[in-house]
Every structure is written in structure tokens, then in C-alpha cells.
mmCIF file with all atom_site columns, C-alpha atoms and ligand atoms in Angstrom:
data_model
loop_
_atom_site.group_PDB
_atom_site.id
_atom_site.type_symbol
_atom_site.label_atom_id
_atom_site.label_alt_id
_atom_site.label_comp_id
_atom_site.label_asym_id
_atom_site.label_entity_id
_atom_site.label_seq_id
_atom_site.pdbx_PDB_ins_code
_atom_site.Cartn_x
_atom_site.Cartn_y
_atom_site.Cartn_z
_atom_site.occupancy
_atom_site.B_iso_or_equiv
_atom_site.pdbx_formal_charge
_atom_site.auth_seq_id
_atom_site.auth_comp_id
_atom_site.auth_asym_id
_atom_site.auth_atom_id
_atom_site.pdbx_PDB_model_num
ATOM   1   C CA  . MET L 1 1   ? -6.684  11.403  -12.776 1.00 73.00 ? 1   MET L CA  1
ATOM   2   C CA  . HIS L 1 2   ? -6.730  14.665  -10.562 1.00 87.00 ? 2   HIS L CA  1
ATOM   3   C CA  . ARG L 1 3   ? -4.581  14.011  -7.546  1.00 92.00 ? 3   ARG L CA  1
ATOM   4   C CA  . ARG L 1 4   ? -3.829  16.826  -5.301  1.00 94.00 ? 4   ARG L CA  1
ATOM   5   C CA  . THR L 1 5   ? -0.949  16.419  -1.880  1.00 95.00 ? 5   THR L CA  1
ATOM   6   C CA  . LEU L 1 6   ? -2.478  14.879  1.023   1.00 94.00 ? 6   LEU L CA  1
ATOM   7   C CA  . PRO L 1 7   ? -1.290  16.516  4.219   1.00 93.00 ? 7   PRO L CA  1
ATOM   8   C CA  . LEU L 1 8   ? 1.405   14.177  6.114   1.00 93.00 ? 8   LEU L CA  1
ATOM   9   C CA  . SER L 1 9   ? -0.625  14.319  9.182   1.00 89.00 ? 9   SER L CA  1
ATOM   10  C CA  . GLN L 1 10  ? -3.665  13.106  7.452   1.00 87.00 ? 10  GLN L CA  1
ATOM   11  C CA  . VAL L 1 11  ? -1.969  9.842   6.168   1.00 86.00 ? 11  VAL L CA  1
ATOM   12  C CA  . TYR L 1 12  ? -3.954  7.332   9.134   1.00 78.00 ? 12  TYR L CA  1
ATOM   13  C CA  . ARG L 1 13  ? -6.961  7.833   7.906   1.00 77.00 ? 13  ARG L CA  1
ATOM   14  C CA  . LEU L 1 14  ? -6.835  6.356   4.654   1.00 82.00 ? 14  LEU L CA  1
ATOM   15  C CA  . LEU L 1 15  ? -4.640  2.872   6.333   1.00 84.00 ? 15  LEU L CA  1
ATOM   16  C CA  . GLU L 1 16  ? -6.709  2.955   10.148  1.00 73.00 ? 16  GLU L CA  1
ATOM   17  C CA  . PRO L 1 17  ? -9.925  0.750   8.154   1.00 79.00 ? 17  PRO L CA  1
ATOM   18  C CA  . GLY L 1 18  ? -7.694  -1.676  7.370   1.00 90.00 ? 18  GLY L CA  1
ATOM   19  C CA  . PRO L 1 19  ? -7.990  -1.604  3.064   1.00 96.00 ? 19  PRO L CA  1
ATOM   20  C CA  . VAL L 1 20  ? -6.377  -3.997  0.958   1.00 97.00 ? 20  VAL L CA  1
ATOM   21  C CA  . VAL L 1 21  ? -3.116  -2.106  -0.918  1.00 98.00 ? 21  VAL L CA  1
ATOM   22  C CA  . LEU L 1 22  ? -1.297  -3.008  -3.475  1.00 98.00 ? 22  LEU L CA  1
ATOM   23  C CA  . LEU L 1 23  ? 2.294   -2.418  -2.983  1.00 98.00 ? 23  LEU L CA  1
ATOM   24  C CA  . SER L 1 24  ? 4.567   -1.481  -5.487  1.00 99.00 ? 24  SER L CA  1
ATOM   25  C CA  . THR L 1 25  ? 8.663   -1.566  -5.956  1.00 98.00 ? 25  THR L CA  1
ATOM   26  C CA  . ALA L 1 26  ? 11.033  -1.121  -8.555  1.00 98.00 ? 26  ALA L CA  1
ATOM   27  C CA  . ARG L 1 27  ? 14.447  -2.690  -9.628  1.00 97.00 ? 27  ARG L CA  1
ATOM   28  C CA  . ALA L 1 28  ? 16.496  -1.122  -12.154 1.00 96.00 ? 28  ALA L CA  1
ATOM   29  C CA  . GLY L 1 29  ? 13.965  0.306   -13.951 1.00 94.00 ? 29  GLY L CA  1
ATOM   30  C CA  . ARG L 1 30  ? 11.757  -2.982  -13.645 1.00 97.00 ? 30  ARG L CA  1
ATOM   31  C CA  . PRO L 1 31  ? 8.445   -2.230  -11.431 1.00 98.00 ? 31  PRO L CA  1
ATOM   32  C CA  . ASN L 1 32  ? 6.414   -5.149  -9.572  1.00 98.00 ? 32  ASN L CA  1
ATOM   33  C CA  . VAL L 1 33  ? 3.625   -4.484  -7.728  1.00 98.00 ? 33  VAL L CA  1
ATOM   34  C CA  . MET L 1 34  ? 1.786   -7.271  -5.807  1.00 98.00 ? 34  MET L CA  1
ATOM   35  C CA  . THR L 1 35  ? -1.503  -7.226  -3.074  1.00 98.00 ? 35  THR L CA  1
ATOM   36  C CA  . MET L 1 36  ? -1.032  -6.674  0.990   1.00 97.00 ? 36  MET L CA  1
ATOM   37  C CA  . SER L 1 37  ? -3.758  -7.183  3.402   1.00 95.00 ? 37  SER L CA  1
ATOM   38  C CA  . TRP L 1 38  ? -1.158  -7.436  6.702   1.00 95.00 ? 38  TRP L CA  1
ATOM   39  C CA  . HIS L 1 39  ? -0.184  -3.712  7.063   1.00 97.00 ? 39  HIS L CA  1
ATOM   40  C CA  . THR L 1 40  ? -0.897  -1.159  9.958   1.00 96.00 ? 40  THR L CA  1
ATOM   41  C CA  . MET L 1 41  ? -0.080  2.305   11.116  1.00 95.00 ? 41  MET L CA  1
ATOM   42  C CA  . MET L 1 42  ? 2.479   3.036   13.767  1.00 96.00 ? 42  MET L CA  1
ATOM   43  C CA  . GLU L 1 43  ? 2.355   6.698   14.151  1.00 97.00 ? 43  GLU L CA  1
ATOM   44  C CA  . PHE L 1 44  ? 0.753   9.645   13.157  1.00 95.00 ? 44  PHE L CA  1
ATOM   45  C CA  . GLU L 1 45  ? 3.151   11.995  11.566  1.00 96.00 ? 45  GLU L CA  1
ATOM   46  C CA  . PRO L 1 46  ? 5.704   11.060  10.561  1.00 97.00 ? 46  PRO L CA  1
ATOM   47  C CA  . PRO L 1 47  ? 3.184   8.454   9.351   1.00 97.00 ? 47  PRO L CA  1
ATOM   48  C CA  . LEU L 1 48  ? 4.574   5.050   9.993   1.00 98.00 ? 48  LEU L CA  1
ATOM   49  C CA  . VAL L 1 49  ? 3.163   1.967   8.596   1.00 97.00 ? 49  VAL L CA  1
ATOM   50  C CA  . GLY L 1 50  ? 4.876   -1.973  8.931   1.00 97.00 ? 50  GLY L CA  1
ATOM   51  C CA  . CYS L 1 51  ? 3.794   -4.409  7.094   1.00 98.00 ? 51  CYS L CA  1
ATOM   52  C CA  . VAL L 1 52  ? 4.567   -8.250  6.649   1.00 97.00 ? 52  VAL L CA  1
ATOM   53  C CA  . VAL L 1 53  ? 5.908   -9.234  3.158   1.00 98.00 ? 53  VAL L CA  1
ATOM   54  C CA  . SER L 1 54  ? 6.469   -12.468 3.099   1.00 98.00 ? 54  SER L CA  1
ATOM   55  C CA  . ASN L 1 55  ? 10.213  -14.339 1.778   1.00 98.00 ? 55  ASN L CA  1
ATOM   56  C CA  . ARG L 1 56  ? 8.778   -16.011 -0.475  1.00 98.00 ? 56  ARG L CA  1
ATOM   57  C CA  . ASN L 1 57  ? 7.723   -12.997 -2.325  1.00 98.00 ? 57  ASN L CA  1
ATOM   58  C CA  . TYR L 1 58  ? 9.933   -10.959 -5.045  1.00 98.00 ? 58  TYR L CA  1
ATOM   59  C CA  . SER L 1 59  ? 8.544   -7.818  -3.763  1.00 98.00 ? 59  SER L CA  1
ATOM   60  C CA  . PHE L 1 60  ? 10.155  -8.871  -0.319  1.00 98.00 ? 60  PHE L CA  1
ATOM   61  C CA  . ASP L 1 61  ? 13.602  -8.741  -2.435  1.00 98.00 ? 61  ASP L CA  1
ATOM   62  C CA  . LEU L 1 62  ? 12.911  -5.763  -3.606  1.00 98.00 ? 62  LEU L CA  1
ATOM   63  C CA  . LEU L 1 63  ? 11.716  -3.980  -0.950  1.00 98.00 ? 63  LEU L CA  1
ATOM   64  C CA  . ARG L 1 64  ? 14.756  -5.177  0.890   1.00 98.00 ? 64  ARG L CA  1
ATOM   65  C CA  . SER L 1 65  ? 17.261  -3.923  -1.345  1.00 98.00 ? 65  SER L CA  1
ATOM   66  C CA  . THR L 1 66  ? 15.722  -1.138  -2.815  1.00 98.00 ? 66  THR L CA  1
ATOM   67  C CA  . ARG L 1 67  ? 14.154  0.134   1.059   1.00 98.00 ? 67  ARG L CA  1
ATOM   68  C CA  . GLU L 1 68  ? 11.693  1.969   -0.857  1.00 98.00 ? 68  GLU L CA  1
ATOM   69  C CA  . CYS L 1 69  ? 7.940   1.125   -2.552  1.00 98.00 ? 69  CYS L CA  1
ATOM   70  C CA  . ALA L 1 70  ? 4.200   2.527   -2.757  1.00 98.00 ? 70  ALA L CA  1
ATOM   71  C CA  . LEU L 1 71  ? 0.979   1.629   -1.107  1.00 98.00 ? 71  LEU L CA  1
ATOM   72  C CA  . ASN L 1 72  ? -1.616  2.217   -3.065  1.00 98.00 ? 72  ASN L CA  1
ATOM   73  C CA  . VAL L 1 73  ? -5.268  2.257   -1.645  1.00 98.00 ? 73  VAL L CA  1
ATOM   74  C CA  . PRO L 1 74  ? -7.340  0.491   -4.791  1.00 98.00 ? 74  PRO L CA  1
ATOM   75  C CA  . SER L 1 75  ? -11.224 1.165   -4.783  1.00 98.00 ? 75  SER L CA  1
ATOM   76  C CA  . ALA L 1 76  ? -13.769 -2.148  -5.014  1.00 97.00 ? 76  ALA L CA  1
ATOM   77  C CA  . ASP L 1 77  ? -14.475 -1.699  -8.351  1.00 98.00 ? 77  ASP L CA  1
ATOM   78  C CA  . LEU L 1 78  ? -10.733 -2.441  -8.698  1.00 98.00 ? 78  LEU L CA  1
ATOM   79  C CA  . ALA L 1 79  ? -11.235 -5.906  -6.829  1.00 98.00 ? 79  ALA L CA  1
ATOM   80  C CA  . ASP L 1 80  ? -10.379 -7.834  -9.907  1.00 98.00 ? 80  ASP L CA  1
ATOM   81  C CA  . LYS L 1 81  ? -6.510  -6.672  -10.864 1.00 98.00 ? 81  LYS L CA  1
ATOM   82  C CA  . VAL L 1 82  ? -6.341  -6.735  -7.026  1.00 98.00 ? 82  VAL L CA  1
ATOM   83  C CA  . VAL L 1 83  ? -6.922  -10.528 -6.915  1.00 98.00 ? 83  VAL L CA  1
ATOM   84  C CA  . ALA L 1 84  ? -4.354  -10.972 -10.503 1.00 98.00 ? 84  ALA L CA  1
ATOM   85  C CA  . CYS L 1 85  ? -1.735  -9.303  -8.383  1.00 98.00 ? 85  CYS L CA  1
ATOM   86  C CA  . GLY L 1 86  ? -1.478  -11.307 -5.320  1.00 98.00 ? 86  GLY L CA  1
ATOM   87  C CA  . ASN L 1 87  ? -2.018  -14.872 -7.233  1.00 98.00 ? 87  ASN L CA  1
ATOM   88  C CA  . ALA L 1 88  ? 0.746   -13.878 -9.431  1.00 98.00 ? 88  ALA L CA  1
ATOM   89  C CA  . SER L 1 89  ? 4.635   -13.222 -9.400  1.00 98.00 ? 89  SER L CA  1
ATOM   90  C CA  . GLY L 1 90  ? 6.291   -10.541 -10.833 1.00 98.00 ? 90  GLY L CA  1
ATOM   91  C CA  . ARG L 1 91  ? 9.379   -13.102 -10.903 1.00 98.00 ? 91  ARG L CA  1
ATOM   92  C CA  . ASP L 1 92  ? 7.238   -14.948 -14.048 1.00 98.00 ? 92  ASP L CA  1
ATOM   93  C CA  . ILE L 1 93  ? 5.531   -11.700 -15.450 1.00 98.00 ? 93  ILE L CA  1
ATOM   94  C CA  . ASP L 1 94  ? 4.884   -8.337  -15.650 1.00 98.00 ? 94  ASP L CA  1
ATOM   95  C CA  . LYS L 1 95  ? 1.837   -7.557  -13.542 1.00 98.00 ? 95  LYS L CA  1
ATOM   96  C CA  . PHE L 1 96  ? 1.508   -3.841  -14.979 1.00 98.00 ? 96  PHE L CA  1
ATOM   97  C CA  . ALA L 1 97  ? 1.182   -4.906  -18.500 1.00 98.00 ? 97  ALA L CA  1
ATOM   98  C CA  . ALA L 1 98  ? -0.236  -8.486  -17.909 1.00 98.00 ? 98  ALA L CA  1
ATOM   99  C CA  . PHE L 1 99  ? -3.292  -7.165  -15.402 1.00 98.00 ? 99  PHE L CA  1
ATOM   100 C CA  . GLY L 1 100 ? -3.492  -3.661  -17.187 1.00 98.00 ? 100 GLY L CA  1
ATOM   101 C CA  . VAL L 1 101 ? -2.361  -1.883  -14.199 1.00 98.00 ? 101 VAL L CA  1
ATOM   102 C CA  . THR L 1 102 ? -1.076  1.631   -14.764 1.00 98.00 ? 102 THR L CA  1
ATOM   103 C CA  . ALA L 1 103 ? 2.841   2.890   -13.657 1.00 98.00 ? 103 ALA L CA  1
ATOM   104 C CA  . ILE L 1 104 ? 3.286   6.355   -12.988 1.00 97.00 ? 104 ILE L CA  1
ATOM   105 C CA  . THR L 1 105 ? 6.319   8.051   -11.843 1.00 98.00 ? 105 THR L CA  1
ATOM   106 C CA  . ALA L 1 106 ? 6.450   9.107   -8.150  1.00 98.00 ? 106 ALA L CA  1
ATOM   107 C CA  . SER L 1 107 ? 8.223   12.159  -6.711  1.00 98.00 ? 107 SER L CA  1
ATOM   108 C CA  . HIS L 1 108 ? 10.288  10.650  -3.802  1.00 98.00 ? 108 HIS L CA  1
ATOM   109 C CA  . ILE L 1 109 ? 11.317  6.757   -4.913  1.00 98.00 ? 109 ILE L CA  1
ATOM   110 C CA  . ALA L 1 110 ? 12.441  5.463   -7.812  1.00 98.00 ? 110 ALA L CA  1
ATOM   111 C CA  . ALA L 1 111 ? 9.157   3.030   -7.105  1.00 98.00 ? 111 ALA L CA  1
ATOM   112 C CA  . PRO L 1 112 ? 6.084   3.617   -8.904  1.00 98.00 ? 112 PRO L CA  1
ATOM   113 C CA  . LEU L 1 113 ? 2.733   5.062   -8.230  1.00 98.00 ? 113 LEU L CA  1
ATOM   114 C CA  . VAL L 1 114 ? -0.160  2.835   -9.534  1.00 98.00 ? 114 VAL L CA  1
ATOM   115 C CA  . GLY L 1 115 ? -2.534  4.996   -11.747 1.00 98.00 ? 115 GLY L CA  1
ATOM   116 C CA  . GLU L 1 116 ? -5.817  3.529   -10.971 1.00 98.00 ? 116 GLU L CA  1
ATOM   117 C CA  . CYS L 1 117 ? -5.935  3.770   -7.170  1.00 98.00 ? 117 CYS L CA  1
ATOM   118 C CA  . PHE L 1 118 ? -7.075  7.071   -5.216  1.00 97.00 ? 118 PHE L CA  1
ATOM   119 C CA  . ALA L 1 119 ? -4.388  7.238   -2.830  1.00 98.00 ? 119 ALA L CA  1
ATOM   120 C CA  . SER L 1 120 ? -0.610  6.575   -3.375  1.00 98.00 ? 120 SER L CA  1
ATOM   121 C CA  . LEU L 1 121 ? 1.721   6.728   0.080   1.00 98.00 ? 121 LEU L CA  1
ATOM   122 C CA  . GLU L 1 122 ? 5.698   6.844   -0.869  1.00 98.00 ? 122 GLU L CA  1
ATOM   123 C CA  . CYS L 1 123 ? 7.280   4.786   1.573   1.00 98.00 ? 123 CYS L CA  1
ATOM   124 C CA  . LYS L 1 124 ? 11.054  4.581   2.200   1.00 98.00 ? 124 LYS L CA  1
ATOM   125 C CA  . VAL L 1 125 ? 11.927  2.119   4.683   1.00 98.00 ? 125 VAL L CA  1
ATOM   126 C CA  . VAL L 1 126 ? 13.302  2.937   7.872   1.00 98.00 ? 126 VAL L CA  1
ATOM   127 C CA  . ASP L 1 127 ? 13.823  -0.342  10.430  1.00 98.00 ? 127 ASP L CA  1
ATOM   128 C CA  . THR L 1 128 ? 14.239  -3.459  9.198   1.00 98.00 ? 128 THR L CA  1
ATOM   129 C CA  . ARG L 1 129 ? 14.932  -4.675  12.756  1.00 98.00 ? 129 ARG L CA  1
ATOM   130 C CA  . LEU L 1 130 ? 11.894  -7.504  12.414  1.00 98.00 ? 130 LEU L CA  1
ATOM   131 C CA  . VAL L 1 131 ? 12.763  -8.978  9.164   1.00 98.00 ? 131 VAL L CA  1
ATOM   132 C CA  . ARG L 1 132 ? 14.517  -11.456 9.831   1.00 98.00 ? 132 ARG L CA  1
ATOM   133 C CA  . ALA L 1 133 ? 11.759  -12.366 12.486  1.00 98.00 ? 133 ALA L CA  1
ATOM   134 C CA  . TYR L 1 134 ? 8.422   -11.472 11.180  1.00 97.00 ? 134 TYR L CA  1
ATOM   135 C CA  . ASN L 1 135 ? 9.100   -10.497 7.400   1.00 98.00 ? 135 ASN L CA  1
ATOM   136 C CA  . PHE L 1 136 ? 7.612   -7.413  9.043   1.00 98.00 ? 136 PHE L CA  1
ATOM   137 C CA  . PHE L 1 137 ? 9.021   -3.736  7.470   1.00 98.00 ? 137 PHE L CA  1
ATOM   138 C CA  . ILE L 1 138 ? 8.539   -0.706  8.868   1.00 98.00 ? 138 ILE L CA  1
ATOM   139 C CA  . LEU L 1 139 ? 7.948   2.105   6.383   1.00 98.00 ? 139 LEU L CA  1
ATOM   140 C CA  . GLU L 1 140 ? 7.827   6.172   7.028   1.00 98.00 ? 140 GLU L CA  1
ATOM   141 C CA  . VAL L 1 141 ? 5.126   7.748   4.301   1.00 98.00 ? 141 VAL L CA  1
ATOM   142 C CA  . VAL L 1 142 ? 7.278   10.749  2.968   1.00 98.00 ? 142 VAL L CA  1
ATOM   143 C CA  . LYS L 1 143 ? 4.605   12.152  0.226   1.00 98.00 ? 143 LYS L CA  1
ATOM   144 C CA  . ALA L 1 144 ? 1.442   11.008  -0.042  1.00 98.00 ? 144 ALA L CA  1
ATOM   145 C CA  . TRP L 1 145 ? -1.101  11.776  -2.876  1.00 98.00 ? 145 TRP L CA  1
ATOM   146 C CA  . ILE L 1 146 ? -5.017  11.144  -3.269  1.00 98.00 ? 146 ILE L CA  1
ATOM   147 C CA  . ASP L 1 147 ? -7.432  11.614  -5.499  1.00 97.00 ? 147 ASP L CA  1
ATOM   148 C CA  . PRO L 1 148 ? -10.302 14.494  -3.820  1.00 95.00 ? 148 PRO L CA  1
ATOM   149 C CA  . ALA L 1 149 ? -13.152 13.330  -5.988  1.00 96.00 ? 149 ALA L CA  1
ATOM   150 C CA  . ARG L 1 150 ? -12.708 9.858   -4.727  1.00 93.00 ? 150 ARG L CA  1
ATOM   151 C CA  . LYS L 1 151 ? -11.339 9.839   -1.132  1.00 89.00 ? 151 LYS L CA  1
ATOM   152 C CA  . ASP L 1 152 ? -14.508 8.461   0.262   1.00 90.00 ? 152 ASP L CA  1
ATOM   153 C CA  . ALA L 1 153 ? -14.666 5.182   -2.159  1.00 94.00 ? 153 ALA L CA  1
ATOM   154 C CA  . PRO L 1 154 ? -15.118 1.691   -1.369  1.00 95.00 ? 154 PRO L CA  1
ATOM   155 C CA  . THR L 1 155 ? -12.160 -0.493  0.049   1.00 96.00 ? 155 THR L CA  1
ATOM   156 C CA  . LEU L 1 156 ? -11.738 -3.976  0.220   1.00 96.00 ? 156 LEU L CA  1
ATOM   157 C CA  . HIS L 1 157 ? -11.137 -5.677  3.381   1.00 95.00 ? 157 HIS L CA  1
ATOM   158 C CA  . HIS L 1 158 ? -9.974  -9.270  2.831   1.00 93.00 ? 158 HIS L CA  1
ATOM   159 C CA  . ARG L 1 159 ? -11.534 -11.716 4.750   1.00 88.00 ? 159 ARG L CA  1
ATOM   160 C CA  . GLY L 1 160 ? -9.236  -14.554 3.526   1.00 88.00 ? 160 GLY L CA  1
ATOM   161 C CA  . MET L 1 161 ? -9.133  -17.428 1.333   1.00 85.00 ? 161 MET L CA  1
ATOM   162 C CA  . GLY L 1 162 ? -10.679 -15.256 -1.895  1.00 88.00 ? 162 GLY L CA  1
ATOM   163 C CA  . ARG L 1 163 ? -13.553 -13.242 0.717   1.00 88.00 ? 163 ARG L CA  1
ATOM   164 C CA  . PHE L 1 164 ? -13.915 -9.762  0.835   1.00 92.00 ? 164 PHE L CA  1
ATOM   165 C CA  . MET L 1 165 ? -15.731 -6.953  2.662   1.00 93.00 ? 165 MET L CA  1
ATOM   166 C CA  . VAL L 1 166 ? -16.457 -3.704  0.837   1.00 96.00 ? 166 VAL L CA  1
ATOM   167 C CA  . GLY L 1 167 ? -16.597 -0.549  2.637   1.00 93.00 ? 167 GLY L CA  1
ATOM   168 C CA  . GLY L 1 168 ? -19.878 1.147   3.344   1.00 84.00 ? 168 GLY L CA  1
ATOM   169 C CA  . LYS L 1 169 ? -20.947 4.831   3.596   1.00 87.00 ? 169 LYS L CA  1
ATOM   170 C CA  . THR L 1 170 ? -19.179 6.821   6.269   1.00 86.00 ? 170 THR L CA  1
ATOM   171 C CA  . ILE L 1 171 ? -20.748 8.331   9.382   1.00 89.00 ? 171 ILE L CA  1
ATOM   172 C CA  . THR L 1 172 ? -19.359 11.005  11.820  1.00 91.00 ? 172 THR L CA  1
ATOM   173 C CA  . LEU L 1 173 ? -19.542 10.848  15.398  1.00 94.00 ? 173 LEU L CA  1
ATOM   174 C CA  . PRO L 1 174 ? -18.284 12.751  18.194  1.00 94.00 ? 174 PRO L CA  1
ATOM   175 C CA  . SER L 1 175 ? -14.244 12.798  18.448  1.00 90.00 ? 175 SER L CA  1
ATOM   176 C CA  . ARG L 1 176 ? -11.504 14.585  20.722  1.00 86.00 ? 176 ARG L CA  1
ATOM   177 C CA  . MET L 1 177 ? -9.659  14.970  17.715  1.00 72.00 ? 177 MET L CA  1
ATOM   178 C CA  . LYS L 1 178 ? -9.986  18.004  15.286  1.00 62.00 ? 178 LYS L CA  1
HETATM 179 C C1  . FMN O 2 .   ? -6.203  -10.322 -0.708  1.00 70.52 ? 1   FMN O C1  1
HETATM 180 C C2  . FMN O 2 .   ? -4.724  -10.664 -0.422  1.00 70.52 ? 1   FMN O C2  1
HETATM 181 C C3  . FMN O 2 .   ? -4.380  -10.211 0.388   1.00 70.52 ? 1   FMN O C3  1
HETATM 182 C C4  . FMN O 2 .   ? -2.412  -10.617 0.382   1.00 70.52 ? 1   FMN O C4  1
HETATM 183 N N1  . FMN O 2 .   ? -1.673  -9.914  1.617   1.00 70.52 ? 1   FMN O N1  1
HETATM 184 C C5  . FMN O 2 .   ? -0.367  -10.635 1.640   1.00 70.52 ? 1   FMN O C5  1
HETATM 185 C C6  . FMN O 2 .   ? 0.490   -9.686  2.461   1.00 70.52 ? 1   FMN O C6  1
HETATM 186 O O1  . FMN O 2 .   ? 0.012   -9.020  3.444   1.00 70.52 ? 1   FMN O O1  1
HETATM 187 N N2  . FMN O 2 .   ? 1.630   -10.228 2.924   1.00 70.52 ? 1   FMN O N2  1
HETATM 188 C C7  . FMN O 2 .   ? 1.889   -10.937 1.864   1.00 70.52 ? 1   FMN O C7  1
HETATM 189 O O2  . FMN O 2 .   ? 3.256   -11.133 1.832   1.00 70.52 ? 1   FMN O O2  1
HETATM 190 N N3  . FMN O 2 .   ? 1.413   -11.157 0.690   1.00 70.52 ? 1   FMN O N3  1
HETATM 191 C C8  . FMN O 2 .   ? 0.191   -11.117 0.522   1.00 70.52 ? 1   FMN O C8  1
HETATM 192 N N4  . FMN O 2 .   ? -0.477  -11.265 -0.464  1.00 70.52 ? 1   FMN O N4  1
HETATM 193 C C9  . FMN O 2 .   ? 0.384   -12.264 -1.382  1.00 70.52 ? 1   FMN O C9  1
HETATM 194 C C10 . FMN O 2 .   ? 0.914   -11.729 -2.514  1.00 70.52 ? 1   FMN O C10 1
HETATM 195 O O3  . FMN O 2 .   ? 0.090   -10.809 -3.006  1.00 70.52 ? 1   FMN O O3  1
HETATM 196 C C11 . FMN O 2 .   ? 0.992   -12.286 -3.481  1.00 70.52 ? 1   FMN O C11 1
HETATM 197 O O4  . FMN O 2 .   ? 1.624   -13.904 -3.068  1.00 70.52 ? 1   FMN O O4  1
HETATM 198 C C12 . FMN O 2 .   ? 2.077   -12.189 -4.762  1.00 70.52 ? 1   FMN O C12 1
HETATM 199 O O5  . FMN O 2 .   ? 1.969   -13.188 -5.374  1.00 70.52 ? 1   FMN O O5  1
HETATM 200 C C13 . FMN O 2 .   ? 3.694   -11.399 -4.533  1.00 70.52 ? 1   FMN O C13 1
HETATM 201 O O6  . FMN O 2 .   ? 4.043   -11.241 -5.960  1.00 70.52 ? 1   FMN O O6  1
HETATM 202 P P1  . FMN O 2 .   ? 5.419   -11.290 -6.410  1.00 70.52 ? 1   FMN O P1  1
HETATM 203 O O7  . FMN O 2 .   ? 5.990   -12.180 -6.242  1.00 70.52 ? 1   FMN O O7  1
HETATM 204 O O8  . FMN O 2 .   ? 5.078   -10.300 -7.732  1.00 70.52 ? 1   FMN O O8  1
HETATM 205 O O9  . FMN O 2 .   ? 5.670   -10.603 -5.115  1.00 70.52 ? 1   FMN O O9  1
HETATM 206 C C14 . FMN O 2 .   ? -1.893  -11.098 -0.734  1.00 70.52 ? 1   FMN O C14 1
HETATM 207 C C15 . FMN O 2 .   ? -2.792  -11.640 -1.332  1.00 70.52 ? 1   FMN O C15 1
HETATM 208 C C16 . FMN O 2 .   ? -4.063  -11.259 -1.498  1.00 70.52 ? 1   FMN O C16 1
HETATM 209 C C17 . FMN O 2 .   ? -4.900  -11.875 -2.772  1.00 70.52 ? 1   FMN O C17 1
#
């Protein structure tokens, strides 16, 4: 897949609509990936993203100990892999091998990017003050990647209990922001 650098000032445009993402981590060379929909933009630049990662998940241990992850944005055609990664634990299996997900090397973090996703954000944990109370990690995006040919790909939006909304067409309306 062709990837180019996405300016950090543009990162909010990927996450503001709230797509389901794949959060990838790694420890001691062993990667993991989990599905996540509880995330929110918190700042434009540097982009800050808050997310809830349950302390029951293996990813919680990896994120807390390594303080690094990638947020990968899948298009709707990856729905089967997205659901699979959200219903199995890396404690039990290698989800990359089991579900045919490709780990590719990131530039600023040890955690891998998910090759099938049209955008990937390399993140460092910058604030853990709300982890104890809410399992809420604050991440700074330090590098962002996008496949320009698929930047408007339809995304998945979780509506609970196995139901998803699929992103539709993009429309342009007046905005103060250039
Ligand atoms: C659509 C979807 C959204 C999810 N969102 C979250 C989330 O925001 N936070 C979370 O902790 N778990 C979320 N999960 C559950 C985890 O993906 C799931 O518990 C996974 O098995 C954890 O994997 P791990 O043990 O390898 O970390 C979601 C699952 C699905 C299917």
C-alpha cells in the first residue's frame, strides 16, 4: 500500500467522526491488537487522543507498561477482522496470525502498524492520571500515516451489541476553518 505522511495538524479529521479503530501494542517483540471505539480527540496539534482501555484487556497491560501504541483506522470492508480482534484476547492467541492481520514496522514506536488500515497514528502515552479511576489514557500522536487513495473510505461506527453504522458520502458545508 502507498502511504504518505499526514500533517499532524490534520489528525483530528480522522478521529473526530469516531470510527472504530484497531489499537496495536507490542512488548518484547510480541505484538497485539484490539478493537476500540471509546476514544475522543482532545487537542488539534499536537494531536491528543483520550481513550478507555479496560483493565481486563491484555492491551491495558501492554499500554501501561510500554506507554506506546498505534491507532489504526480500518475501512468497513475489514469488519470481520475488526470484530474478531474485539472478541479474542492476545493473552490466548496471536491475533495477527489468527485473523490475517499484517503488522508493519512503525517509525517512532515499537508497536506495529496494521497494514490493512488506511490510516495509522503512532502514539505515546502522555498522561495516566485518569487511568486508575477510569482506565482513561491520554495519547499524543507523534506520527500519522494515510493512504491518500483511500482517505475517504467508509469507516465503521459502533452502535453496540454487534451493530455498526457504515460511514457514507462526504459533503462539504461552509466552515470558518480553512
Ligand atoms: C466494536 C468494538 C469496540 C470495542 N471498544 C472497546 C473500547 O473502546 N475499549 C476497550 O477496552 N475494549 C473495547 N472493545 C473490547 C476489546 O476489543 C476486547 O475486550 C478485546 O478482546 C481485548 O483484546 P486484548 O485482551 O488482546 O487486549 C471493543 C470491542 C468491539 C468488538
